[in-house]
Short mmCIF file of C-alpha atoms in Angstrom, two decimals:
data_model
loop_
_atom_site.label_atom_id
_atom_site.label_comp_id
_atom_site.label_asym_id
_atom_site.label_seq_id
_atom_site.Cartn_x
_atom_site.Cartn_y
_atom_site.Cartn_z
CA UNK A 1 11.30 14.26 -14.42
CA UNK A 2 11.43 10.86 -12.60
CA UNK A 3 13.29 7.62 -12.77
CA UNK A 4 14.37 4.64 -10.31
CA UNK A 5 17.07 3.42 -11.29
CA UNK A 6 18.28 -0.41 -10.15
CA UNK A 7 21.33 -0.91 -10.20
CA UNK A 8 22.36 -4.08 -10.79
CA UNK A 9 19.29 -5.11 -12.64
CA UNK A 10 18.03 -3.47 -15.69
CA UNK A 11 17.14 -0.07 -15.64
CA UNK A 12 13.66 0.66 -15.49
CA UNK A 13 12.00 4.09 -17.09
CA UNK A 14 10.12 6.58 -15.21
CA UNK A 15 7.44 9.07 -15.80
CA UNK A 16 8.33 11.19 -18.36
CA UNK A 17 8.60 9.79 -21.90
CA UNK A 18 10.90 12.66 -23.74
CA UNK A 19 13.33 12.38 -20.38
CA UNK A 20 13.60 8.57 -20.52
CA UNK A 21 14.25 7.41 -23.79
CA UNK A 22 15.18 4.09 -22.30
CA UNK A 23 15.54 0.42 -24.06
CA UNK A 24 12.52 -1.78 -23.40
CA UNK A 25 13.44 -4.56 -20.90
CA UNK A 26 11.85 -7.96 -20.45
CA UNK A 27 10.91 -8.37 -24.24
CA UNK A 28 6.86 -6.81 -24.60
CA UNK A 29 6.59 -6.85 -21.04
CA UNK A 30 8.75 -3.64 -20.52
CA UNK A 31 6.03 -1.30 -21.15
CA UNK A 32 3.41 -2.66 -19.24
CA UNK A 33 6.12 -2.57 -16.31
CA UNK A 34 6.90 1.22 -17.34
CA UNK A 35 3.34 1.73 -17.66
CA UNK A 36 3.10 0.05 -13.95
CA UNK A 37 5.49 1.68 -12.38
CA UNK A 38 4.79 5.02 -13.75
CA UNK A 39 1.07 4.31 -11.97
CA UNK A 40 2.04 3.11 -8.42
CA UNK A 41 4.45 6.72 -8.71
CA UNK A 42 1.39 8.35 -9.07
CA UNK A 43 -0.54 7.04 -6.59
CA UNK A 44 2.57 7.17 -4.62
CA UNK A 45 2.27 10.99 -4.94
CA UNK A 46 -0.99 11.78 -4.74
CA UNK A 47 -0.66 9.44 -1.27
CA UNK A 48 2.43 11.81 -0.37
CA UNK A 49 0.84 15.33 -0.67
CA UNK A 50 -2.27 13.82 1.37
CA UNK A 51 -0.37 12.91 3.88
CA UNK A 52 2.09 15.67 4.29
CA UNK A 53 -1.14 18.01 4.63
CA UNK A 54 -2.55 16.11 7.84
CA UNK A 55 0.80 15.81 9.18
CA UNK A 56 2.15 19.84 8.67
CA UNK A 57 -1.93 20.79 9.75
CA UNK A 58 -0.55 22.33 13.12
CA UNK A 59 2.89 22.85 12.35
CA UNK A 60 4.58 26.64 11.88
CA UNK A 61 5.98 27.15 8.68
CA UNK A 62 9.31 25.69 7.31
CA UNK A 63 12.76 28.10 7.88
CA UNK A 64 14.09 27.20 4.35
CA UNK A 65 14.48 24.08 2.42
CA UNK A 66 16.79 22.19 4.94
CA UNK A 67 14.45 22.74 7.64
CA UNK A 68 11.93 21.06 5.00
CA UNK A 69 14.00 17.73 4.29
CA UNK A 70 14.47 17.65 8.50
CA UNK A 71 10.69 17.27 8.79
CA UNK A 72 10.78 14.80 5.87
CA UNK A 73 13.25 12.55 7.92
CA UNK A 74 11.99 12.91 11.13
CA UNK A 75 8.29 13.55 11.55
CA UNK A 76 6.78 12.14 8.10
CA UNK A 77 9.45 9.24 8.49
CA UNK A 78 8.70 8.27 11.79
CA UNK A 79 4.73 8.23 10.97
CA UNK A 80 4.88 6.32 8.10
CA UNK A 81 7.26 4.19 8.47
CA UNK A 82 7.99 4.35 12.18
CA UNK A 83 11.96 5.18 12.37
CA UNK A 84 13.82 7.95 10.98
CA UNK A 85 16.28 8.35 8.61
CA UNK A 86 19.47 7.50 9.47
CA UNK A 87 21.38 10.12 7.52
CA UNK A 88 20.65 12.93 5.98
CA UNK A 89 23.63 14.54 3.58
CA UNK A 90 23.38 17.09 1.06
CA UNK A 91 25.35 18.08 -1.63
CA UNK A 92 24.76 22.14 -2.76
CA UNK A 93 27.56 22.23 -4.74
CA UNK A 94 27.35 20.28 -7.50
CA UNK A 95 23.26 19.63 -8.32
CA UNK A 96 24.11 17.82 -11.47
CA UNK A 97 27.55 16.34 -12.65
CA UNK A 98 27.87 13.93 -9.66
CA UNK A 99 24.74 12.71 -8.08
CA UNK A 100 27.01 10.00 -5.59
CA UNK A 101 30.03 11.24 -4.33
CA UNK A 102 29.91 9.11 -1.37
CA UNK A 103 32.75 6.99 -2.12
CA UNK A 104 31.14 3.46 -0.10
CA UNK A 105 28.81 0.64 -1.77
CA UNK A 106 25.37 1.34 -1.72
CA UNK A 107 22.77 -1.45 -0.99
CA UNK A 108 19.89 0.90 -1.66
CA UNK A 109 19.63 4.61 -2.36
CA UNK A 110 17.34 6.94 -3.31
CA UNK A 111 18.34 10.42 -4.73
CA UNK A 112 16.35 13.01 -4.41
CA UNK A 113 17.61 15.96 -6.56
CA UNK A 114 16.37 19.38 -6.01
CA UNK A 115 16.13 21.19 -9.31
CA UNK A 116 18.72 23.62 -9.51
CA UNK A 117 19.92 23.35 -6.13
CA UNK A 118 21.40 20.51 -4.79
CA UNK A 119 21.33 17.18 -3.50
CA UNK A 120 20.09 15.36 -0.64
CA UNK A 121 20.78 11.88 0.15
CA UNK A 122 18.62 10.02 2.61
CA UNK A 123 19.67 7.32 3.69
CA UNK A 124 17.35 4.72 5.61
CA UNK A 125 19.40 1.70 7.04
CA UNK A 126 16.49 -0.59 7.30
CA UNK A 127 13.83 0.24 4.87
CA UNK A 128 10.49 -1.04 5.88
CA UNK A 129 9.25 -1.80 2.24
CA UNK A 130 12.22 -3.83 1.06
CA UNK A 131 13.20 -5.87 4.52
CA UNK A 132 10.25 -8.71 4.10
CA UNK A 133 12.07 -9.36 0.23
CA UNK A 134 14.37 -12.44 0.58
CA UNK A 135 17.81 -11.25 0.06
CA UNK A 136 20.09 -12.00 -3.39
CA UNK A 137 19.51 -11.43 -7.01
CA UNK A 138 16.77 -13.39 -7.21
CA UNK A 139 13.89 -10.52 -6.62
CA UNK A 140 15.99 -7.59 -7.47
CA UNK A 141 13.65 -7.45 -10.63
CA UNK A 142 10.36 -6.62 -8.82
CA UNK A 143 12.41 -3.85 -6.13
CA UNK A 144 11.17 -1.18 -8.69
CA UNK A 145 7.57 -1.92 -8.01
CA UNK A 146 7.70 -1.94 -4.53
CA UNK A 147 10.21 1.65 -4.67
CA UNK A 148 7.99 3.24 -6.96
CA UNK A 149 4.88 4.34 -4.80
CA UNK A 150 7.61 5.73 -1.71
CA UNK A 151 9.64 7.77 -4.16
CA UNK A 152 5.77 9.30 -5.68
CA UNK A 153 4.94 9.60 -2.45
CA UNK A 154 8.41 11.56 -1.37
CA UNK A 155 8.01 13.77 -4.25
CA UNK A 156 4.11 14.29 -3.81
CA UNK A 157 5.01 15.44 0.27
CA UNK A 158 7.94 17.97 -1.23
CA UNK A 159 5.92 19.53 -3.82
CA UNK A 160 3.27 20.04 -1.67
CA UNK A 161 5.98 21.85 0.64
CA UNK A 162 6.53 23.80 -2.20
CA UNK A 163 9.90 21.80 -3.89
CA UNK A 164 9.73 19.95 -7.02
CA UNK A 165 12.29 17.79 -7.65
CA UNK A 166 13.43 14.68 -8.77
CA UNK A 167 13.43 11.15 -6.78
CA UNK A 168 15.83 7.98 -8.16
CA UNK A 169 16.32 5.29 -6.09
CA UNK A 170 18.98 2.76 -6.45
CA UNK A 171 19.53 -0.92 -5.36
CA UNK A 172 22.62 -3.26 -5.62
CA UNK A 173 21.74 -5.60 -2.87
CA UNK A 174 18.99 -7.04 -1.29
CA UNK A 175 18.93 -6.49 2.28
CA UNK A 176 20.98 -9.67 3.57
CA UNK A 177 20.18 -9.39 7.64
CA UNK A 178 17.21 -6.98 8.44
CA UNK A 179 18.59 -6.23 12.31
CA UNK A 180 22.41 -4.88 10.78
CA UNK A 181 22.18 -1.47 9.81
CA UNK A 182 24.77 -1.63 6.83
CA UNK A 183 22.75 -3.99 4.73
CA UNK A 184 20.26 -1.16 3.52
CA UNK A 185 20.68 2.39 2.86
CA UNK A 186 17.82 4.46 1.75
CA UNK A 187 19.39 7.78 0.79
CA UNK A 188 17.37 10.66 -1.46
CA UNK B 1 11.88 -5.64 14.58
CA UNK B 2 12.32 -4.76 17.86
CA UNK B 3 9.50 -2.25 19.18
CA UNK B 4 7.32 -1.88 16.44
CA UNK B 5 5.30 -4.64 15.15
CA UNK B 6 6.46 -5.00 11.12
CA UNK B 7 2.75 -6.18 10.03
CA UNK B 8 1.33 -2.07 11.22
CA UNK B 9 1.45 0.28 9.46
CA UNK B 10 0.29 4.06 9.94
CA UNK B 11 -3.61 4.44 9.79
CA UNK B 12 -3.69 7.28 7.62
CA UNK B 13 -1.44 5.75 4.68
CA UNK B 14 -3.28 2.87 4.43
CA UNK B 15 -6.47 4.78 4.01
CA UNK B 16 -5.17 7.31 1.50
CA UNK B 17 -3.24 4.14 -0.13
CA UNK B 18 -6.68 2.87 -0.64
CA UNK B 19 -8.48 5.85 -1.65
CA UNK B 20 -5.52 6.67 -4.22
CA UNK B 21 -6.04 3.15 -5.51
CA UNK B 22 -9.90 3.35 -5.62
CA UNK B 23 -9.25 6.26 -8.01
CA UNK B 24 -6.69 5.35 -10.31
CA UNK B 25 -9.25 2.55 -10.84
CA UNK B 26 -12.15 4.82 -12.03
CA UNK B 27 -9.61 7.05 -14.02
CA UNK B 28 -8.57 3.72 -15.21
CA UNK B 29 -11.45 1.98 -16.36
CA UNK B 30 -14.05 5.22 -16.31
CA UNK B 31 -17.10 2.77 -14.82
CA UNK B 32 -18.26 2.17 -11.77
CA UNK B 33 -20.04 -1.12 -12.45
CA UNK B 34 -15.92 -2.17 -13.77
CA UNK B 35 -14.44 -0.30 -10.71
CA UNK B 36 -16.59 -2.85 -8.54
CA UNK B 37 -15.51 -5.73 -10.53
CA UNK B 38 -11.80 -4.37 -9.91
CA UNK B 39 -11.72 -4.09 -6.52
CA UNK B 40 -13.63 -7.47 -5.75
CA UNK B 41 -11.10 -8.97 -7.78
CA UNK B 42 -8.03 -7.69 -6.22
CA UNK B 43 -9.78 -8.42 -2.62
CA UNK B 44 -10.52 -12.13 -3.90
CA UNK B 45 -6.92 -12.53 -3.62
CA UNK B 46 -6.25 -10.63 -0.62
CA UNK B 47 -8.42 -13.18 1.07
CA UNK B 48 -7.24 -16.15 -0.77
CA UNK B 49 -3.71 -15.61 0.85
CA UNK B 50 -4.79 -13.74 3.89
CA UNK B 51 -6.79 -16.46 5.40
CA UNK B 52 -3.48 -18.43 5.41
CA UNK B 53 -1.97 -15.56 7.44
CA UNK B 54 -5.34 -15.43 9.72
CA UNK B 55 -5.29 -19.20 10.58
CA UNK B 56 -2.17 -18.85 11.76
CA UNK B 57 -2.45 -16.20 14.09
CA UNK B 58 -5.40 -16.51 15.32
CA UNK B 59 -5.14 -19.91 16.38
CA UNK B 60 -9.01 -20.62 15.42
CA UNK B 61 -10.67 -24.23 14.74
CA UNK B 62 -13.03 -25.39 12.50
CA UNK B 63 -16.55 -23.75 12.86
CA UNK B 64 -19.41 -25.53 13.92
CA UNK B 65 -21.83 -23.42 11.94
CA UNK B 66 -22.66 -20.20 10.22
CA UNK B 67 -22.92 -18.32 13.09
CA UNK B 68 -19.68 -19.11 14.77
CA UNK B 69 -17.98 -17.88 11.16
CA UNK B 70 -20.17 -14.65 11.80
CA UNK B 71 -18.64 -14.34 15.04
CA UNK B 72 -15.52 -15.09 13.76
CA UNK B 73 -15.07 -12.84 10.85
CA UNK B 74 -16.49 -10.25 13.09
CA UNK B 75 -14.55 -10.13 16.26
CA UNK B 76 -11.00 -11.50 15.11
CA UNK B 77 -10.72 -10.85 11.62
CA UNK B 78 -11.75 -7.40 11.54
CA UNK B 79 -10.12 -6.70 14.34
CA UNK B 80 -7.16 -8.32 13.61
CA UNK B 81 -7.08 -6.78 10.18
CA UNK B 82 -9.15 -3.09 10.67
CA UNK B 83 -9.06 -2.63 13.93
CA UNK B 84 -12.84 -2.63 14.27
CA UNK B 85 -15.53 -5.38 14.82
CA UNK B 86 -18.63 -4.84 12.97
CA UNK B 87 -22.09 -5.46 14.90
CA UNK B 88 -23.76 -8.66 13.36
CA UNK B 89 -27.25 -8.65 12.55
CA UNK B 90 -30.45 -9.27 10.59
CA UNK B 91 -30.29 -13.03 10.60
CA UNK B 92 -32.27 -14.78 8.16
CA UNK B 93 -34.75 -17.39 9.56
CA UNK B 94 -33.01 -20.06 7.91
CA UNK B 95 -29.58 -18.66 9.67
CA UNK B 96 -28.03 -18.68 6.06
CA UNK B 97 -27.49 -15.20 5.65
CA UNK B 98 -26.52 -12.23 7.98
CA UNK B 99 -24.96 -8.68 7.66
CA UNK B 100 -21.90 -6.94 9.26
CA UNK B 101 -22.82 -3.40 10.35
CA UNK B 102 -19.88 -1.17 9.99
CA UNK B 103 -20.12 1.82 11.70
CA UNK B 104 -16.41 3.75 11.23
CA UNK B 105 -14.71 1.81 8.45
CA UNK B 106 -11.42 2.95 7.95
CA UNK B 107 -11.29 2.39 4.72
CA UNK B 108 -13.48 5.50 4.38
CA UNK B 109 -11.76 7.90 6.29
CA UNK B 110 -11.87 11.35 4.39
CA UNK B 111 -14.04 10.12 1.58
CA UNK B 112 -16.50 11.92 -0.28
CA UNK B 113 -17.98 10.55 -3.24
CA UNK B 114 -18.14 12.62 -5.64
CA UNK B 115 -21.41 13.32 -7.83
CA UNK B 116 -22.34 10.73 -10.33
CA UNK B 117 -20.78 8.06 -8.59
CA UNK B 118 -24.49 6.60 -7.12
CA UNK B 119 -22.73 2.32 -8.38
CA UNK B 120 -19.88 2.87 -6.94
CA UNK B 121 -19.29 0.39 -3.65
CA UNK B 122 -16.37 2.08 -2.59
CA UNK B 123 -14.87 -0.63 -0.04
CA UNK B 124 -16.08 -3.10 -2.58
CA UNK B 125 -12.94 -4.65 -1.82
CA UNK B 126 -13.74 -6.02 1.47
CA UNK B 127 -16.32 -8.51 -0.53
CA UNK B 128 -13.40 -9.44 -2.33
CA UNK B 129 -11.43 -10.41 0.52
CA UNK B 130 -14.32 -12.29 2.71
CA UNK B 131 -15.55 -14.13 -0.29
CA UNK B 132 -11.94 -15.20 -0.93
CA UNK B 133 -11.05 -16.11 2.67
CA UNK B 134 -13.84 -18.35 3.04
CA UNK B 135 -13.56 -20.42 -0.09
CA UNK B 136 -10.48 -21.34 1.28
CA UNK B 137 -12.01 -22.86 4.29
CA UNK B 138 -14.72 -24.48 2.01
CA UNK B 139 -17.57 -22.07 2.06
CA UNK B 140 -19.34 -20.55 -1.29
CA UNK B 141 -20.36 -17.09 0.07
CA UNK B 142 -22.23 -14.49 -1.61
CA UNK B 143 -20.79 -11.11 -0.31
CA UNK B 144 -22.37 -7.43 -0.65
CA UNK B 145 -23.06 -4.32 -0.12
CA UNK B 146 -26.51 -3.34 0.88
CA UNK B 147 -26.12 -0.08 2.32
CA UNK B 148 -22.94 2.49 2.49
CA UNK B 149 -22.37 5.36 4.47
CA UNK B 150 -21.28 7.34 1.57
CA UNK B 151 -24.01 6.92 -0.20
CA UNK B 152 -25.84 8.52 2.47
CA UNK B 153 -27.17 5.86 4.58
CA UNK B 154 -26.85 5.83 8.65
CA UNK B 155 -24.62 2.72 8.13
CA UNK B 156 -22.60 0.58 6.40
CA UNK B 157 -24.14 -2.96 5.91
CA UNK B 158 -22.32 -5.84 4.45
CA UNK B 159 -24.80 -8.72 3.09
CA UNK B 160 -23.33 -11.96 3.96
CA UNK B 161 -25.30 -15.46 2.48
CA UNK B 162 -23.69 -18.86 2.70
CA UNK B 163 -24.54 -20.78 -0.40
CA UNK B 164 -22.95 -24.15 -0.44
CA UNK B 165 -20.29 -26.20 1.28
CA UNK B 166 -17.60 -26.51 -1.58
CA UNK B 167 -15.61 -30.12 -1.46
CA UNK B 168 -12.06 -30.56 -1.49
CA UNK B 169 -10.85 -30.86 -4.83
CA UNK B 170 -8.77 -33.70 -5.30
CA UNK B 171 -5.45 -32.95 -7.24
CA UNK B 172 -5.84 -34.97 -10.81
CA UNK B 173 -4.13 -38.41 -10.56
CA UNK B 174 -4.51 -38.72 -7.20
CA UNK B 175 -7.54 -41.11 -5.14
#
């Protein structure tokens, strides 16, 4: 149900074993990283639906799903990592056969696929977990770890809003200057 | 970085981080006694790198004696760090030993302990990060709990006793 997937680096196996018959990276240490990751996504989650209950305590109800990802970018955004998202798309059309139509580079994505029902890409121009990492090639191995535990906790606010879905993120660059906007984008 | 300072982060994540870490630990390892260990550990090298990140910002000198490191620890390091600064108390005679009271640690924030759960020391970590910040400024220092607010008591007391100077180790091959 869950992967991140790096691009640029080796790919990196999510949650569920029959979904992610992935090659082993890094020799024996690929399933202790699996086994890692798949961890810090559940914390990640069980972080995310804890949250998303204090923050929705007062709030009316949602209108319908985009009204849902709106709060996502804006309110839970802005209180846990103090800025919004800088762009929210979504793709209805096609859930499935094309999860990045966008035709421009992406530093950093994450894809968040609603099951049966489209796509919504996030995108966060200066994410606040991966601007302290020095830019280049050199720690693109360890973005996974530090990914995993927002996408759980993405997913863990949604499904407490009452969406499952699936969260991928993606990275092909490290970002290079952390006050430019184009060197990260965060999308879901 | 403009506007918001980059080392804050939201209140509430960092205490359900915690608590979400706390129990993937016991689902991990099933024992409180081993949960303890755990979350020393990880806080012994918190503090071994965060003192680094504390003597820099805080601009502090050398301490004079143990009670200047109480006051220390107390009014700029968990403030700095937790926001709060822990009432210091129960001095021993010999002014070896001393407590931090914590009265609203935030680490604890919508916790319940759960039955069966009487060995747990939930912030454990904090030990972990005091007794690891202060060998790095040369002080062997026992850290822990003595009483917990979970557990029931009126307040959380952190045990404090300074047990040796440690020397500087001298890298091999050098005089």
């Amino acid at each position: 149900m869950y992967a991140i997937r790096i691009s640029g680096a080796p790919t990196v196996g999510g949650i569920s074993k029959e979904e992610n018959p992935r090659p082993i990276q890094h020799g024996g240490r690929g399933s202790v990283r699996d086994n890692c990751i798949a961890k810090l996504e559940s914390l990640g989650f069980r972080v995310g639906q804890s949250l998303v209950e204090r923050f929705t305590k007062d709030s009316s109800r949602f209108k319908d799903e985009l009204d849902t990802m709106k709060f996502i970018c804006k309110d839970f955004w802005n209180s846990v990592y103090k800025k919004q998202i800088d762009n929210l798309r979504t793709n209805h059309q096609s859930p499935s056969c094309e999860l990045f139509p966008f035709g421009y580079l992406h530093c950093f994505e994450i894809v968040l696929q609603l099951l049966l029902l489209g796509v919504y890409v996030l995108q966060d121009n200066k994410f606040r977990f991966l601007t302290q990492l020095s830019n280049g090639k050199q720690y693109m191995d360890s973005a996974p770890m530090y990914l995993a535990f927002p996408c759980g906790m993405i997913r863990g606010a949604l499904s407490n809003l009452g969406i499952n879905c699936i969260v991928t993120a993606e990275v092909s660059a490290m970002p290079a200057y952390l006050d430019t906007c184009s060197a990260v984008q965060y999308e879901l | 970085n403009r506007g918001v300072d980059p080392r804050k982060v939201n209140g509430e994540l960092f205490t359900l981080t915690y608590g979400a870490l706390v129990a993937q630990l016991l689902k991990d390892y099933e024992d409180d006694e081993e949960v303890n260990k755990q979350l020393e550990k990880m806080g012994y090298n918190i503090g071994v790198r965060l003192i680094e990140d504390f003597l820099a910002r805080s601009n502090v000198g050398r301490c004079n004696d143990f009670r200047e490191t109480a006051d220390i620890i107390s009014k700029l390091g968990f403030k700095m760090y937790l926001g709060i600064t822990p009432a210091i108390s129960n001095w021993s005679p010999a002014g070896d030993e001393f407590s931090l009271m914590i009265e609203n640690n935030p680490l604890t924030d919508f916790v319940e302990l759960p039955p069966g759960h009487s060995n747990l020391n939930f912030s454990n970590l904090l030990c972990g990060v005091l007794k690891g910040a202060l060998e790095m400024v040369q002080m062997d220092v026992d850290v822990k709990f003595v009483q917990d607010q979970l557990k029931g008591d009126n307040i959380t007391e952190v045990r404090l006793k300074f047990i040796r100077r440690l020397e500087d180790a001298i890298p091999a091959g050098e005089d």
